[in-house]
CSV table of C-alpha atoms in Angstrom, one decimal:
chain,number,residue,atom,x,y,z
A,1293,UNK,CA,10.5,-8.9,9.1
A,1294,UNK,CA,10.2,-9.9,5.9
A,1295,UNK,CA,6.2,-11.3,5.8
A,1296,UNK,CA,4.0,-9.6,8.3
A,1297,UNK,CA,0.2,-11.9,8.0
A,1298,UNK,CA,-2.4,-10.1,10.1
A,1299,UNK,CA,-5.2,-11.8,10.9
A,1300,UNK,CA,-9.2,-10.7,10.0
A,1301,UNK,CA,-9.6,-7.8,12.8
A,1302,UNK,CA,-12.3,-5.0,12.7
A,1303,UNK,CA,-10.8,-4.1,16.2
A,1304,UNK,CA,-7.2,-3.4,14.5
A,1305,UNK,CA,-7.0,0.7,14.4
A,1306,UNK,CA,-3.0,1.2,14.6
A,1307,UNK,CA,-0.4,-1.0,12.8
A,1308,UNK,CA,3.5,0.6,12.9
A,1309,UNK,CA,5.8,-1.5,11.2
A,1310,UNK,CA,8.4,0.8,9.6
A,1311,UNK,CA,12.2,-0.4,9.3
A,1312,UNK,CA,11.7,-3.6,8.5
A,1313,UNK,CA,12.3,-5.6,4.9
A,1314,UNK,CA,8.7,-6.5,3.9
A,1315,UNK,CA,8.2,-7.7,0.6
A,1316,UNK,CA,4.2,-7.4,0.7
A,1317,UNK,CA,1.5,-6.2,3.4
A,1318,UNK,CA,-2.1,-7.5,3.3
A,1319,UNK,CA,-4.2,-5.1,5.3
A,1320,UNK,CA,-7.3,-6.6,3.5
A,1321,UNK,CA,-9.2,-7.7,6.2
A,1322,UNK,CA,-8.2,-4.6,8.8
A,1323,UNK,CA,-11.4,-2.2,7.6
A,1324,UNK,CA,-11.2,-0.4,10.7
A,1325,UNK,CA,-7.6,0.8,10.5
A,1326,UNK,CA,-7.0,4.6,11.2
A,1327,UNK,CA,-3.4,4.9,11.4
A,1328,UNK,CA,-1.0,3.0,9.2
A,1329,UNK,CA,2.9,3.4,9.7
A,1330,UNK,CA,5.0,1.0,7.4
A,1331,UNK,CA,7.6,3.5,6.4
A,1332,UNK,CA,11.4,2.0,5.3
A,1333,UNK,CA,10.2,-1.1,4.2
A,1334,UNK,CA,12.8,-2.1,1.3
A,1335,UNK,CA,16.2,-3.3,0.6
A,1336,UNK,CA,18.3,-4.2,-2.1
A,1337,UNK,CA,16.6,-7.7,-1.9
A,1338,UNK,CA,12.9,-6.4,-3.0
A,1339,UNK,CA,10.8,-4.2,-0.9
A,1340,UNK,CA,7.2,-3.1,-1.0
A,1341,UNK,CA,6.4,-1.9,-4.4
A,1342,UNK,CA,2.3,-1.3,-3.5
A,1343,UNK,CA,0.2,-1.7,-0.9
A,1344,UNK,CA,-3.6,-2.3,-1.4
A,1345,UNK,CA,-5.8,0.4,0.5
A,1346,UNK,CA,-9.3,0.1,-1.1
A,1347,UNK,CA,-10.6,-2.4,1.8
A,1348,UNK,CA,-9.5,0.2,4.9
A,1349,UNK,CA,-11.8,3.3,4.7
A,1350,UNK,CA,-11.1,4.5,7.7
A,1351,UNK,CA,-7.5,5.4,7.2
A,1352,UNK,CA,-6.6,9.2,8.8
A,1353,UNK,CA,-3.1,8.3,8.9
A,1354,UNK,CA,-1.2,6.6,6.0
A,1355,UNK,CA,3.0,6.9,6.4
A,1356,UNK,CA,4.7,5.3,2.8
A,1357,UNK,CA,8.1,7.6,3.0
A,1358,UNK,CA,10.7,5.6,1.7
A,1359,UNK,CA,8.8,2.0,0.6
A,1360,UNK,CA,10.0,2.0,-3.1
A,1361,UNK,CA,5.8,2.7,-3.9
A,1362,UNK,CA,5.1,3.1,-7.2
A,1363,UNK,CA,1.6,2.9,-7.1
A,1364,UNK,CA,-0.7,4.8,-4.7
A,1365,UNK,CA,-4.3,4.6,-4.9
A,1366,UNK,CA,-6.2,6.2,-1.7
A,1367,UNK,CA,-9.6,6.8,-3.4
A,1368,UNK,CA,-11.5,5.0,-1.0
A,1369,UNK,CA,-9.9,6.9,2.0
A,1370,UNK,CA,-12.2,9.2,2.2
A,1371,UNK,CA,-10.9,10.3,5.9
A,1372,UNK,CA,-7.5,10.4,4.9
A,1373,UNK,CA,-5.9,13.5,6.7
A,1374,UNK,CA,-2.3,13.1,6.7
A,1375,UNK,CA,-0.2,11.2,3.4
A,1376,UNK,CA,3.4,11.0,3.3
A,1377,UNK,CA,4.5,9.1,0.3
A,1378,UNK,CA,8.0,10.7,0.1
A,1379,UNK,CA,11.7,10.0,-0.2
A,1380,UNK,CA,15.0,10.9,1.7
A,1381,UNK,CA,16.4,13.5,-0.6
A,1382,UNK,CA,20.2,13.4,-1.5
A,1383,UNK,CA,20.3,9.9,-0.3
A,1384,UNK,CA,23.8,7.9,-1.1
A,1385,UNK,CA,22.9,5.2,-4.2
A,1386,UNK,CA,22.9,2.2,-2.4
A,1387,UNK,CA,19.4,3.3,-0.9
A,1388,UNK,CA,17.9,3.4,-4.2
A,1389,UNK,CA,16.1,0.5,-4.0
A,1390,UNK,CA,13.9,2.3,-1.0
A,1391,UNK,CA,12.9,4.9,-2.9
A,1392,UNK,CA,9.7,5.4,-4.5
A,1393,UNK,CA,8.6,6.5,-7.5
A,1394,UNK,CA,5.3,7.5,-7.5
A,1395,UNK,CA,4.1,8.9,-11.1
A,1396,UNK,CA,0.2,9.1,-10.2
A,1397,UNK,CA,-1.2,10.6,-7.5
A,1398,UNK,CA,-5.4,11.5,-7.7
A,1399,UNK,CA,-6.5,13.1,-4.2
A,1400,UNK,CA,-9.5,14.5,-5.7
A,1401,UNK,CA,-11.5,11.7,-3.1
A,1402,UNK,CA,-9.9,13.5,0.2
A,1403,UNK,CA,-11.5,16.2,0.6
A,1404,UNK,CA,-10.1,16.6,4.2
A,1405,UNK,CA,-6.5,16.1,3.7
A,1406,UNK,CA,-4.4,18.8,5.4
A,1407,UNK,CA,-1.0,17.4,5.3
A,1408,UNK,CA,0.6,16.1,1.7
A,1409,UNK,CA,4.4,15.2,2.0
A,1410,UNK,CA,5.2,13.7,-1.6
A,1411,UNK,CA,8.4,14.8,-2.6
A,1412,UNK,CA,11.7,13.0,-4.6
A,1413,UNK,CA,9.0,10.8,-6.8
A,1414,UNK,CA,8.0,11.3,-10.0
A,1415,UNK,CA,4.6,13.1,-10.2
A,1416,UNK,CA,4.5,15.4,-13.3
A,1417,UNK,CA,0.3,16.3,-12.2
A,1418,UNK,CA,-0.9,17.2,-9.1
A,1419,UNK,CA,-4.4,18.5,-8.7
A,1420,UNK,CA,-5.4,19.4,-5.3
A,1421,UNK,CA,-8.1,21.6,-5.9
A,1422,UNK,CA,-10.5,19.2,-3.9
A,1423,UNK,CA,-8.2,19.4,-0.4
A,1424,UNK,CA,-10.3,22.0,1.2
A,1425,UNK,CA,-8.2,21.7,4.3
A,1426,UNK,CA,-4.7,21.6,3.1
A,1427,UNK,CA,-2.6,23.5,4.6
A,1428,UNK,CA,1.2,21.4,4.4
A,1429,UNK,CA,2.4,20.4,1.2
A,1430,UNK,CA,5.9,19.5,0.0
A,1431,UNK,CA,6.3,18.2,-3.4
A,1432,UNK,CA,9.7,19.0,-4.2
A,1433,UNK,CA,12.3,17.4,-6.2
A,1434,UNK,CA,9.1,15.7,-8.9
A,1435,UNK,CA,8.9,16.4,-12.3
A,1436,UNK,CA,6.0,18.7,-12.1
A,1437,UNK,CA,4.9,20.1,-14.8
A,1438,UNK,CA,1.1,21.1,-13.1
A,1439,UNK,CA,0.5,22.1,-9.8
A,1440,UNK,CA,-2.9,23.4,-9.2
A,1441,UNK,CA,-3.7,24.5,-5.6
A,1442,UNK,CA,-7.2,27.0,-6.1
A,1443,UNK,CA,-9.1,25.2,-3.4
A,1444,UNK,CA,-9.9,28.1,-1.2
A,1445,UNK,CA,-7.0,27.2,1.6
A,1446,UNK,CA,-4.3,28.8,0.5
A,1447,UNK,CA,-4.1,31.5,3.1
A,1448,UNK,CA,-3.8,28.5,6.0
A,1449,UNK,CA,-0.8,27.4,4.3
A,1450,UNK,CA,1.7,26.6,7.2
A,1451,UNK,CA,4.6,25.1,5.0
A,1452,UNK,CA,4.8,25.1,1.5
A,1453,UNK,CA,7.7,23.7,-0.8
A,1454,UNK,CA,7.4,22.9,-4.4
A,1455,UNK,CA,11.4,23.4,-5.0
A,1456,UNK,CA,13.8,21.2,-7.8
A,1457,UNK,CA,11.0,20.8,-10.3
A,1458,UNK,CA,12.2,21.6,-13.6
A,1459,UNK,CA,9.1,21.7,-15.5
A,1460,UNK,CA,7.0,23.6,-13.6
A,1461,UNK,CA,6.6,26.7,-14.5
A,1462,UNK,CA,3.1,28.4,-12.9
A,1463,UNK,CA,1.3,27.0,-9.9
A,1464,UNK,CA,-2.1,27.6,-10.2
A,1465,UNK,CA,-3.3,29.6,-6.6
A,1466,UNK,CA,-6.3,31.0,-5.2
A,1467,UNK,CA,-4.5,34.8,-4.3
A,1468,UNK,CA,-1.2,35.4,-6.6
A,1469,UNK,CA,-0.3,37.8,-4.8
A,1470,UNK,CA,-0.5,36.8,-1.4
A,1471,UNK,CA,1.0,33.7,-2.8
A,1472,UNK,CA,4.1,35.6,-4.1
A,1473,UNK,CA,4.6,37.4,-0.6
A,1474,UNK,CA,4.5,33.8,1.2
A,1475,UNK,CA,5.7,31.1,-0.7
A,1476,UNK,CA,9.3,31.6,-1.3
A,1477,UNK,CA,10.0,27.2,-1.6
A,1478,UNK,CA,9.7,27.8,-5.4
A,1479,UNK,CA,11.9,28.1,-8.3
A,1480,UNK,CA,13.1,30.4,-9.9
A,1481,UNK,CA,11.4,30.1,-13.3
A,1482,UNK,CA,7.7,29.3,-11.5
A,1483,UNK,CA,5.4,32.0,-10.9
């Protein structure tokens, strides 16, 4: 698919349309969407390069890996829980053009996101001190050069990885020490 045109539907919750070629996606008139799969949606011929998500407040779900997104905005998505917005790492060049490159990313409006997969773009901030409930994050392979995770969670962590980021150098935490003992998806120059 190349153009996907959804009609006006407030009874519209779940929309999976990953592997595909689309070249835009208008979710506008969809408010009650919960779960939104439109992952590997790019070619060499153009691809997705944003997708508007101000009008769907409703979102829990939102799947972006491998788009070529370079802007995200999920302010309004208040009930966001899970957010991938990653790439394949290590990928051969000729998927290039699928790969996003995400430099902003503000979560400080989900205060109930628990899963966070944003890694291979190019976020050098990432400020999760307002994701009460976050306990997966991967943000490896960024340029990272902030990472602050004091949000009173840390110790529900079930996967952390903040690997291949150059520039980063401390990771703000709630418990050092009990982060030292458990996170060992770091490099070797962040403390």
């Amino acid at each position: 698919l190349i153009n996907l045109v959804l009609p006006q539907s407030n009874n519209l919750i779940h929309l999976e349309c990953p592997f595909n070629i689309l070249e835009s996606l208008d979710i506008s008139q969809n408010s009650s969407l919960q779960y939104l799969d439109c992952s590997f949606n790019n070619s060499m011929f153009g691809g997705l390069d944003s997708v508007n998500l101000t009008q769907n407040p409703n979102l829990e779900f939102i799947n972006l890996m491998a788009t070529g997104i370079d802007k995200l905005d999920v302010s309004q998505n208040n009930l966001l829980k899970k957010l991938y917005c990653h790439n394949l790492i290590g990928v051969p060049s000729s998927f290039s053009s699928s790969q996003n490159s995400i430099e902003n990313l503000d979560l400080t409006q989900n205060s109930i996101l628990d899963t966070l997969i944003c890694s291979g773009n190019r976020l050098t901030n990432l400020d999760l001190t307002q994701n009460f409930n976050l306990s997966s994050l991967n943000c490896n392979s960024n340029k990272l050069t902030h990472l602050d995770l004091r949000n009173g969670n840390n110790l529900n962590f079930s996967n952390f990885n903040a690997t291949n980021n150059d520039s980063l150098y401390c990771i703000s935490v709630d418990d050092s020490i009990w982060s030292v003992n458990n996170w060992t998806d770091i490099d070797s120059h962040t403390s």
